[in-house]
C-alpha positions as a printed NumPy array, in Angstrom:
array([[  -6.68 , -109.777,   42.2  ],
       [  -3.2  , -109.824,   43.488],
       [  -1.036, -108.599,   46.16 ],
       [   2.416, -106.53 ,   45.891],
       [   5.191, -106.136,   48.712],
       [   8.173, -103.791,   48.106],
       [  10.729, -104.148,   50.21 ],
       [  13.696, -101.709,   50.377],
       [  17.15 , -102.495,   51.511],
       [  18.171,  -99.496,   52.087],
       [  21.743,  -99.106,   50.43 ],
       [  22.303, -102.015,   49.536],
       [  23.526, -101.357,   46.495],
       [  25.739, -103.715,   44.217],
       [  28.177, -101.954,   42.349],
       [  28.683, -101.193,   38.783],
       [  26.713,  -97.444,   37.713],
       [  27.899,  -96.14 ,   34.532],
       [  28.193,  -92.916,   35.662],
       [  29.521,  -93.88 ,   39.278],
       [  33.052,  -91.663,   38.491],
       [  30.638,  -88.026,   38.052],
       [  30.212,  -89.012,   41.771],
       [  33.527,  -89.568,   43.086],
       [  32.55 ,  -93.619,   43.66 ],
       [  34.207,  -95.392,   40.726],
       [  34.633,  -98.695,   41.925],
       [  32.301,  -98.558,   44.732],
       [  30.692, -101.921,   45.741],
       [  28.689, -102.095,   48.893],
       [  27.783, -106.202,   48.249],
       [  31.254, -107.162,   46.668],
       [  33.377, -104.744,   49.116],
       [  31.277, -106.647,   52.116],
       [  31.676, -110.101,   50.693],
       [  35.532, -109.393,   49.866],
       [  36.328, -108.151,   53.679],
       [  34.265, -111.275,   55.379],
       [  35.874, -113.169,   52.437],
       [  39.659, -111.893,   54.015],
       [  38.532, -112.518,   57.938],
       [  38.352, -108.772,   58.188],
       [  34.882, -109.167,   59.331],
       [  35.53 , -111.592,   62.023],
       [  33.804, -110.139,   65.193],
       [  33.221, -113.234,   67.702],
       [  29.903, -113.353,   69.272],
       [  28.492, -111.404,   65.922],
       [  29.498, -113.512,   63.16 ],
       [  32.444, -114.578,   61.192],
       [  33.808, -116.398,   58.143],
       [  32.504, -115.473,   54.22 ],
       [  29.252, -113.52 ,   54.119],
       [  26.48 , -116.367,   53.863],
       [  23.21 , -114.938,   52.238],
       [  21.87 , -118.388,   50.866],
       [  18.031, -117.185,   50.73 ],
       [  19.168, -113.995,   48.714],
       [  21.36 , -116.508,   46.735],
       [  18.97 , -119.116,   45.918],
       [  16.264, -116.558,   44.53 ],
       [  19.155, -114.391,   42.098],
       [  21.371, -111.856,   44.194],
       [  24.937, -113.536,   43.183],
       [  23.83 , -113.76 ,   39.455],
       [  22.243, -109.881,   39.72 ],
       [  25.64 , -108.92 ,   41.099],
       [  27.576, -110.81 ,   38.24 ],
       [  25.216, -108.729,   35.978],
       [  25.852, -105.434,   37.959],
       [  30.03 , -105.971,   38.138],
       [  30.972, -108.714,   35.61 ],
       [  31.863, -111.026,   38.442],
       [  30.425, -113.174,   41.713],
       [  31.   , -111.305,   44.999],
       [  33.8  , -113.103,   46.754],
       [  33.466, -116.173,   49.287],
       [  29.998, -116.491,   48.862],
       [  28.343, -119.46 ,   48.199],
       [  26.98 , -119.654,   44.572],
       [  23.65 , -122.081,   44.403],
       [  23.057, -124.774,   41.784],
       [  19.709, -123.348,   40.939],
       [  17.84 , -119.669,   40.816],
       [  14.248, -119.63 ,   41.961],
       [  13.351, -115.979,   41.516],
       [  13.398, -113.488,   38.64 ],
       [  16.805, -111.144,   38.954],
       [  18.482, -108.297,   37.308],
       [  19.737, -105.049,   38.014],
       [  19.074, -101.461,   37.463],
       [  20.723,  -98.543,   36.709],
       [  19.717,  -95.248,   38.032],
       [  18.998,  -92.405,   36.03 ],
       [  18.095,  -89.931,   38.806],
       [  20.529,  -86.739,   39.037],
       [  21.673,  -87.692,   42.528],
       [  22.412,  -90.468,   45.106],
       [  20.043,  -89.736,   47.901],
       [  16.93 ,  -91.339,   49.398],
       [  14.185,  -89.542,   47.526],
       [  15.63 ,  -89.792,   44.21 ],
       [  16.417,  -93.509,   44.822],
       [  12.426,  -94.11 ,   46.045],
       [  10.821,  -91.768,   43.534],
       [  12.12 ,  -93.509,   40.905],
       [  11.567,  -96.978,   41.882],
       [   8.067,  -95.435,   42.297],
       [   8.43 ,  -93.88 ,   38.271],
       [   9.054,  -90.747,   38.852],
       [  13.321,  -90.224,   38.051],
       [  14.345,  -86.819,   39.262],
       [  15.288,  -85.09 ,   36.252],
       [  16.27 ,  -82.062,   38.494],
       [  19.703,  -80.993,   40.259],
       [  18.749,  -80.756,   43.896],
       [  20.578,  -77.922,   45.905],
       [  23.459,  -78.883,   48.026],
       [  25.65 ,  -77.102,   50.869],
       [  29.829,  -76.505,   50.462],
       [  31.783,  -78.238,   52.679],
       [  33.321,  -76.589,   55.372],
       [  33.098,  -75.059,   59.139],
       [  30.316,  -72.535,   57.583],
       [  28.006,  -74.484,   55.557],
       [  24.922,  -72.693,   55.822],
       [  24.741,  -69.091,   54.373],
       [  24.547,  -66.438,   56.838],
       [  20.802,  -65.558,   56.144],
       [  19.543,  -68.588,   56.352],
       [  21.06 ,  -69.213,   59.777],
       [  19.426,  -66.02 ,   60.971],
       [  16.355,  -66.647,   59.658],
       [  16.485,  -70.463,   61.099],
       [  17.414,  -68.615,   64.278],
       [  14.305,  -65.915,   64.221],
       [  11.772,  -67.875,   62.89 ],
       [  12.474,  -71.31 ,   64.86 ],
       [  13.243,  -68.911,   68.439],
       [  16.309,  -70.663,   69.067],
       [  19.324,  -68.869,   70.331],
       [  21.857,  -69.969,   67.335],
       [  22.68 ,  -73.099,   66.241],
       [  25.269,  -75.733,   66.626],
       [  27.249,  -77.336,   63.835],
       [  26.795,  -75.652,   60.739],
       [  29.58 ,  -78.264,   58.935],
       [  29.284,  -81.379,   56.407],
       [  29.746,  -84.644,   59.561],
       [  28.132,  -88.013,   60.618],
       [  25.526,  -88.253,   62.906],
       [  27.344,  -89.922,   65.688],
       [  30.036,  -87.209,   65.209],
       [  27.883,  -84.575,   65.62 ],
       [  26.496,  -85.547,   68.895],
       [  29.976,  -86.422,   70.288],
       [  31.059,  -83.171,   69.114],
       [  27.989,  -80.672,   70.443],
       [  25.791,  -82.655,   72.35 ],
       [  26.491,  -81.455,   75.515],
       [  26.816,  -77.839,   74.346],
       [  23.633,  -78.413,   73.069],
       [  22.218,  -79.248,   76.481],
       [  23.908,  -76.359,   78.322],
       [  22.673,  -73.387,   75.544],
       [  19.148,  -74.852,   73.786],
       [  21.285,  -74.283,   70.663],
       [  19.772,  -77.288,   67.876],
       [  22.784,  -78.715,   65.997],
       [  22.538,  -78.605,   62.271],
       [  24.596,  -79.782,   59.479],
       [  24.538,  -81.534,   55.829],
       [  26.641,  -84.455,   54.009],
       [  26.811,  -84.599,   50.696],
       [  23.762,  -85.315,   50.085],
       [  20.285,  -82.672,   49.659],
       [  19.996,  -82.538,   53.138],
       [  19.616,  -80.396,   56.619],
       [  19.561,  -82.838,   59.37 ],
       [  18.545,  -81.264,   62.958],
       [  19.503,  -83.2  ,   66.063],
       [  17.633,  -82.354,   69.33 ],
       [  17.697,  -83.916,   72.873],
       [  14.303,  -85.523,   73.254],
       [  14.108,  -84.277,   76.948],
       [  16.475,  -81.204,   77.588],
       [  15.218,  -79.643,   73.876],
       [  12.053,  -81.304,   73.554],
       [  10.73 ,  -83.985,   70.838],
       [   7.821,  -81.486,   69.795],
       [   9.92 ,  -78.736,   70.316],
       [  12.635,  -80.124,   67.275],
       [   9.543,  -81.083,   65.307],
       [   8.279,  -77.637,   64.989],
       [  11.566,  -76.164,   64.677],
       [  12.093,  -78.489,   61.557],
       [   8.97 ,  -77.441,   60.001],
       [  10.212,  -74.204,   60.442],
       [  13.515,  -75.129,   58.848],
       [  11.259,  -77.264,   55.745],
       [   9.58 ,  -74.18 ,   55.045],
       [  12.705,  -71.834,   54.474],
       [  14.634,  -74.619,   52.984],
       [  12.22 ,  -74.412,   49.924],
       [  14.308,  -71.824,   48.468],
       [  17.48 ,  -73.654,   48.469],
       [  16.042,  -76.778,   46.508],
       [  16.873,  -78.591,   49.504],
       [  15.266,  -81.985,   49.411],
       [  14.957,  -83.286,   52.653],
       [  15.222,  -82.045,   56.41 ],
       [  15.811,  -84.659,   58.849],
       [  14.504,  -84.785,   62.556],
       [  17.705,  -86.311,   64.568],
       [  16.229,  -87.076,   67.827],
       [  18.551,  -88.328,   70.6  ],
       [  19.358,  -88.845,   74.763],
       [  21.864,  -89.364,   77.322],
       [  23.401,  -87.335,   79.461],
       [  26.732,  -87.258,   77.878],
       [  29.027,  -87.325,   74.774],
       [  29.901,  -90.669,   76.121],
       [  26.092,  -92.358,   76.013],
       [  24.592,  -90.439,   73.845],
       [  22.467,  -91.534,   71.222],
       [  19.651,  -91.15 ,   68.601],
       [  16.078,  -92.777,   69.071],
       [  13.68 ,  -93.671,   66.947],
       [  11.501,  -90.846,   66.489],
       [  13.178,  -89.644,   63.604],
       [  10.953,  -87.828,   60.817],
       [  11.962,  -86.901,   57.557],
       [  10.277,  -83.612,   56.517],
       [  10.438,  -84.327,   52.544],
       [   9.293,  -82.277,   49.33 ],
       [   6.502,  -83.849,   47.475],
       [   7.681,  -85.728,   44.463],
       [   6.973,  -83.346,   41.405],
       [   4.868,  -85.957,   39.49 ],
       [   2.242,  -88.516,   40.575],
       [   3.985,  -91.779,   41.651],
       [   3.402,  -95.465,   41.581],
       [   1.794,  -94.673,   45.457],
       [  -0.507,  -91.733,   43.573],
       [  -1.562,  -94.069,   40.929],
       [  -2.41 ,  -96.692,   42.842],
       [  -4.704,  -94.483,   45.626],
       [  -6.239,  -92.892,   42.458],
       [  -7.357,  -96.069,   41.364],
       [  -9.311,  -97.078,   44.708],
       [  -6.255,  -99.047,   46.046],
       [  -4.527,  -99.107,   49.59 ],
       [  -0.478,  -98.122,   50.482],
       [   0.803,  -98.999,   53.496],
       [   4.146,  -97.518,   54.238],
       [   6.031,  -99.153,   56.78 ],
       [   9.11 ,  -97.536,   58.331],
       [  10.001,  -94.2  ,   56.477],
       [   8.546,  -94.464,   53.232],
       [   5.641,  -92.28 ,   54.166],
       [   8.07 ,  -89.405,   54.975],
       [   9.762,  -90.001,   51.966],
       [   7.008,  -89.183,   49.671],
       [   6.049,  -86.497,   51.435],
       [   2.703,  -88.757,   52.848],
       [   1.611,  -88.434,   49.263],
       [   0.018,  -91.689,   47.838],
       [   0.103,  -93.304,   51.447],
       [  -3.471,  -94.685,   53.127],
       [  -1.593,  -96.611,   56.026],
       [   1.389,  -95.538,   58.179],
       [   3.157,  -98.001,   60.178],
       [   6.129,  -96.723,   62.279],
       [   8.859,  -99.42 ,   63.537],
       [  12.083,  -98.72 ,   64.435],
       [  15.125, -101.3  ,   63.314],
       [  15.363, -104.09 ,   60.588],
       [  13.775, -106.322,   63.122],
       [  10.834, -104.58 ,   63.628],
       [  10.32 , -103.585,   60.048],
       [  10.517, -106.903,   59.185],
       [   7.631, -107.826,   62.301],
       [   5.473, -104.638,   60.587],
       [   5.765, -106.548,   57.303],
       [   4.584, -109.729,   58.21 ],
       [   2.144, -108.772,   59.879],
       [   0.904, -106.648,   57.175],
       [   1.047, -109.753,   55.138],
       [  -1.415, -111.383,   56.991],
       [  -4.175, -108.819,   56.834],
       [  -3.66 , -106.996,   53.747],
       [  -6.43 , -106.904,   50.54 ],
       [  -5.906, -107.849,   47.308],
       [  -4.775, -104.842,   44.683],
       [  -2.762, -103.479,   48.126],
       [   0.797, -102.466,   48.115],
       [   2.813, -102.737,   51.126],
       [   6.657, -100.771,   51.132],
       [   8.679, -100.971,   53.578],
       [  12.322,  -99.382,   53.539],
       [  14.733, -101.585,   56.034],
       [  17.038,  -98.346,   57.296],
       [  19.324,  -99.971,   59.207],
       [  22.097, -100.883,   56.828],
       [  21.989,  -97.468,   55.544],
       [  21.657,  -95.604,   59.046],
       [  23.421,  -98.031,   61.077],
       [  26.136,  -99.314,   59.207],
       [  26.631,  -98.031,   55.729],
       [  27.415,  -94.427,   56.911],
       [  29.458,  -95.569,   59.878],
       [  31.123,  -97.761,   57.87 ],
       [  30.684, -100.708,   59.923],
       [  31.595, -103.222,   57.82 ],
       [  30.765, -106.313,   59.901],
       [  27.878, -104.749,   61.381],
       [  26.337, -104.43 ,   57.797],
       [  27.448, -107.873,   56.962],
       [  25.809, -109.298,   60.089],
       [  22.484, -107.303,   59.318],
       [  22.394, -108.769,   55.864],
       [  22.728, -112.472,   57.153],
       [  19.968, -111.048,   59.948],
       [  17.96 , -109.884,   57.323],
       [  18.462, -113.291,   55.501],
       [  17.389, -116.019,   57.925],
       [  13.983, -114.093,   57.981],
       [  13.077, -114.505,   54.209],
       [  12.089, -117.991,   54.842],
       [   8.869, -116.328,   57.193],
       [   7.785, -113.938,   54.15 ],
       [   7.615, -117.234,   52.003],
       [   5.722, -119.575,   54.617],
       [   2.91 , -116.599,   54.342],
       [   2.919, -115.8  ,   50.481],
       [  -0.655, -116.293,   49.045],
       [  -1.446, -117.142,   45.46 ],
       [  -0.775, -113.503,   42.766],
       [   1.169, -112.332,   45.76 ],
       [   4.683, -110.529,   44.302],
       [   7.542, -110.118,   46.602],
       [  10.532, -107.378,   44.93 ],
       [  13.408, -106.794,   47.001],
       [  15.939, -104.107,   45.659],
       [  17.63 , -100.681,   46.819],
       [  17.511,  -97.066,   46.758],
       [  21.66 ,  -96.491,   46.22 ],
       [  24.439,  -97.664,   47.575],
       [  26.529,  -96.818,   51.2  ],
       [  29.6  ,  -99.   ,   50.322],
       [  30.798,  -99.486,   54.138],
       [  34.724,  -99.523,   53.096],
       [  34.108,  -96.315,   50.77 ],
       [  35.862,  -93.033,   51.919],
       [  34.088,  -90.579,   53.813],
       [  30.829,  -91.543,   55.015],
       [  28.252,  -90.708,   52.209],
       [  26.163,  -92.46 ,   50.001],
       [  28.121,  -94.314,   46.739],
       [  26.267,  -94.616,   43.372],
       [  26.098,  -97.925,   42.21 ],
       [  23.421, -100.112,   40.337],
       [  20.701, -102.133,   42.28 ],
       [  19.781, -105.619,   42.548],
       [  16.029, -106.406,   41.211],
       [  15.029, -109.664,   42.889],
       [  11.259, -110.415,   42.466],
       [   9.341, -113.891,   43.143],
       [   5.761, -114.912,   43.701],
       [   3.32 , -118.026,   42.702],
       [   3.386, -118.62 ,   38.89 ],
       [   6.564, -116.565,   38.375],
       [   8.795, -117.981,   36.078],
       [  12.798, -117.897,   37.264],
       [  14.965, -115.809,   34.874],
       [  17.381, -113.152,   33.897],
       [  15.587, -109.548,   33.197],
       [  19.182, -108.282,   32.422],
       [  20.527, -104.708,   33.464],
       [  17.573, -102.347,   33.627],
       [  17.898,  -98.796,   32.191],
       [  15.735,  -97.135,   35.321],
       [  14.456,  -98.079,   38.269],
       [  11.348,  -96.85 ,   37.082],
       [  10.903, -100.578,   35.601],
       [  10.438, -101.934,   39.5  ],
       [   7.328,  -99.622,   39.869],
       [   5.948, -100.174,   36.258],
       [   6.003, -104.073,   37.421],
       [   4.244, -103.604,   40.471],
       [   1.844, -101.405,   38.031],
       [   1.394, -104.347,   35.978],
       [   0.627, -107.042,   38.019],
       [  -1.764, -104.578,   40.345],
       [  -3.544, -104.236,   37.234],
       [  -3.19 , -100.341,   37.21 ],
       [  -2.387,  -98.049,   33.75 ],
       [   1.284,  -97.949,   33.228],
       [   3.413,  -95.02 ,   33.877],
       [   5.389,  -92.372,   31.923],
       [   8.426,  -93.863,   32.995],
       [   9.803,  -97.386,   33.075],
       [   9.   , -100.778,   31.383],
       [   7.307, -103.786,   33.093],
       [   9.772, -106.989,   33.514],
       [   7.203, -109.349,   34.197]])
């Protein structure tokens, strides 16, 4: 029996969705945008890196050529190999949205075929009832925020008024999403956990799909910042998943990083928390020393979404990816025979984009593994056809969604 390994990079998306322009992000490119800066010296940062983006692992097994499919053309600077070793393509998404769980439920086939709820910019995002029921329910004194802004923003902007009053600080981006930053010590870590299950519950009503734990320290607006006991407090997807399927047919999930949040701990046997690319990437090989056969291991790398795609750090994502990189050459020294590796994305967070939001573009599809045969599986019309592979080679019943490329 074989082994599957899913491995998210989260945001890494590489330009080109059809319908990018009913988003606002025609033209958005989070791979060719980062290739063309390093390409231009922008992204010189001594001590960091510097020079063209280098990915030669990613290269070698079909990320330039699933770009070329994705925009028409190679990103810039980069290296193109004389040989592809893996299978490659890209997908489009067909998801109404460009957030997390509609990215990861339908890699898992099940698209959201749903609009999700969403809060208007402005100073008062949040209707008036909901704050006071936030406020009654969750025995806070009022709440901070209440406006579309960035995480680091938000702490820089309230933190300390936060420490002084007990007051949580909410607010929203343009995604489905209530994010809820507490201080771990002067607000409590259990304290914001309850208070977001407080916030889950009357969120319900709004279609709202995900409430986000933002935990953070430091004494001041000038050191402040968030940890790494961040939760996601997610609605269940509304159909059995790839992770459902697989359970239901006697077989193990491990989730590594914040998958299990994302699906709501549906479909999930094994949880294994690490915070940063580094330590998801630990948490994965690991995994791949002890897992069985028919077992699935996921693991979403946040850090180019969290860290750099919404702050738009443009050489911090670049260095990540080349991070991220000059590890793949550990995942293949401990590959067994009917072991399948995919790597792909959720969306895209184009790092020279306006604003600091999510971008909708298409996303690569790299998979390799013993006995795989290199080629081209084209432009995908979902990214249901990721999960419906891992289906296939697991051995399980397809899906309702999606179509095997292997």
């Amino acid at each position: 029996m074989a082994r599957a390994f899913l491995l998210v990079l989260d945001s890494f998306g590489i330009g080109g969705a059809p319908d990018a322009g009913h988003y606002g992000d025609e033209g958005a490119d989070t791979l060719g945008h980062i290739a063309e800066f390093c390409a231009a010296g922008v992204c010189d940062r001594p001590g960091l890196r510097e020079g063209p983006l280098q990915l030669p692992n990613l290269s070698v097994l079909g990320l330039l050529e699933a770009a070329r499919l994705a925009t028409g053309q190679y990103p810039a600077g980069m290296a193109i190999p004389d040989r592809v070793y893996g299978i490659f393509g890209c997908a489009n998404e067909i998801s109404k949205g460009k957030d997390t769980p509609s990215g990861h439920w339908e890699i898992a086939g099940t698209p959201v075929n749903f609009d999700w709820g969403y809060f208007p910019a402005g100073d008062q995002a949040f209707p008036a009832e909901l704050v006071d029921a936030l406020c009654e329910e969750g025995k806070v004194p009022g709440i901070l925020g209440n406006c579309h802004a960035s995480g680091t923003d938000v702490l820089s902007r309230f933190g300390e008024e936060h420490i002084r009053t007990s007051k949580p600080i909410c607010y929203t981006s343009a995604d489905s999403v209530f994010q809820i930053a507490g201080h771990e010590k002067y607000f409590g870590l259990e304290r914001l956990m309850a208070f977001c299950s407080v916030a889950r519950g009357l969120l319900d009503a709004y279609n709202i799909g995900r409430v986000i734990a933002r935990p953070f320290i430091g004494e001041t607006a000038a050191d402040f910042q968030r940890t790494g006991n961040r939760k996601d407090f997610s609605v269940p997807p509304p159909n059995p998943t790839l992770l459902d399927r697989l359970v239901e047919a006697g077989r193990r999930v491990h989730a590594i990083g914040k998958v299990a949040d994302i699906y709501a701990h549906r479909g999930v046997t094994h949880v294994v928390k690490a915070n940063g690319n580094a330590a998801l990437m630990d948490a994965t090989l690991e995994a791949m020393e002890s897992v069985e056969d028919g077992d699935l291991v996921f693991t979403n790398f946040v850090d180019f979404d969290m860290i750099y795609g919404h702050r738009r750090d443009v050489a911090g994502y670049a260095a990540a990816l080349e991070a991220f990189d000059a590890r793949l050459p550990e995942i293949h020294r401990k590959i067994r025979p009917g072991d399948l590796i995919i790597l792909t994305a959720d969306h895209g967070c184009d790092p020279t984009w306006r604003g600091t939001d999510h971008t909708r573009e298409r996303v690569p599809i790299i998979a390799y593994g013993p006995g795989l045969r290199s080629r081209s599986v084209g432009m995908r019309g979902s990214y249901a056809d990721i999960g419906e592979s891992i289906a296939e080679h697991l051995g399980i019943a397809a899906g309702p969604a999606g179509r095997s490329f292997l």
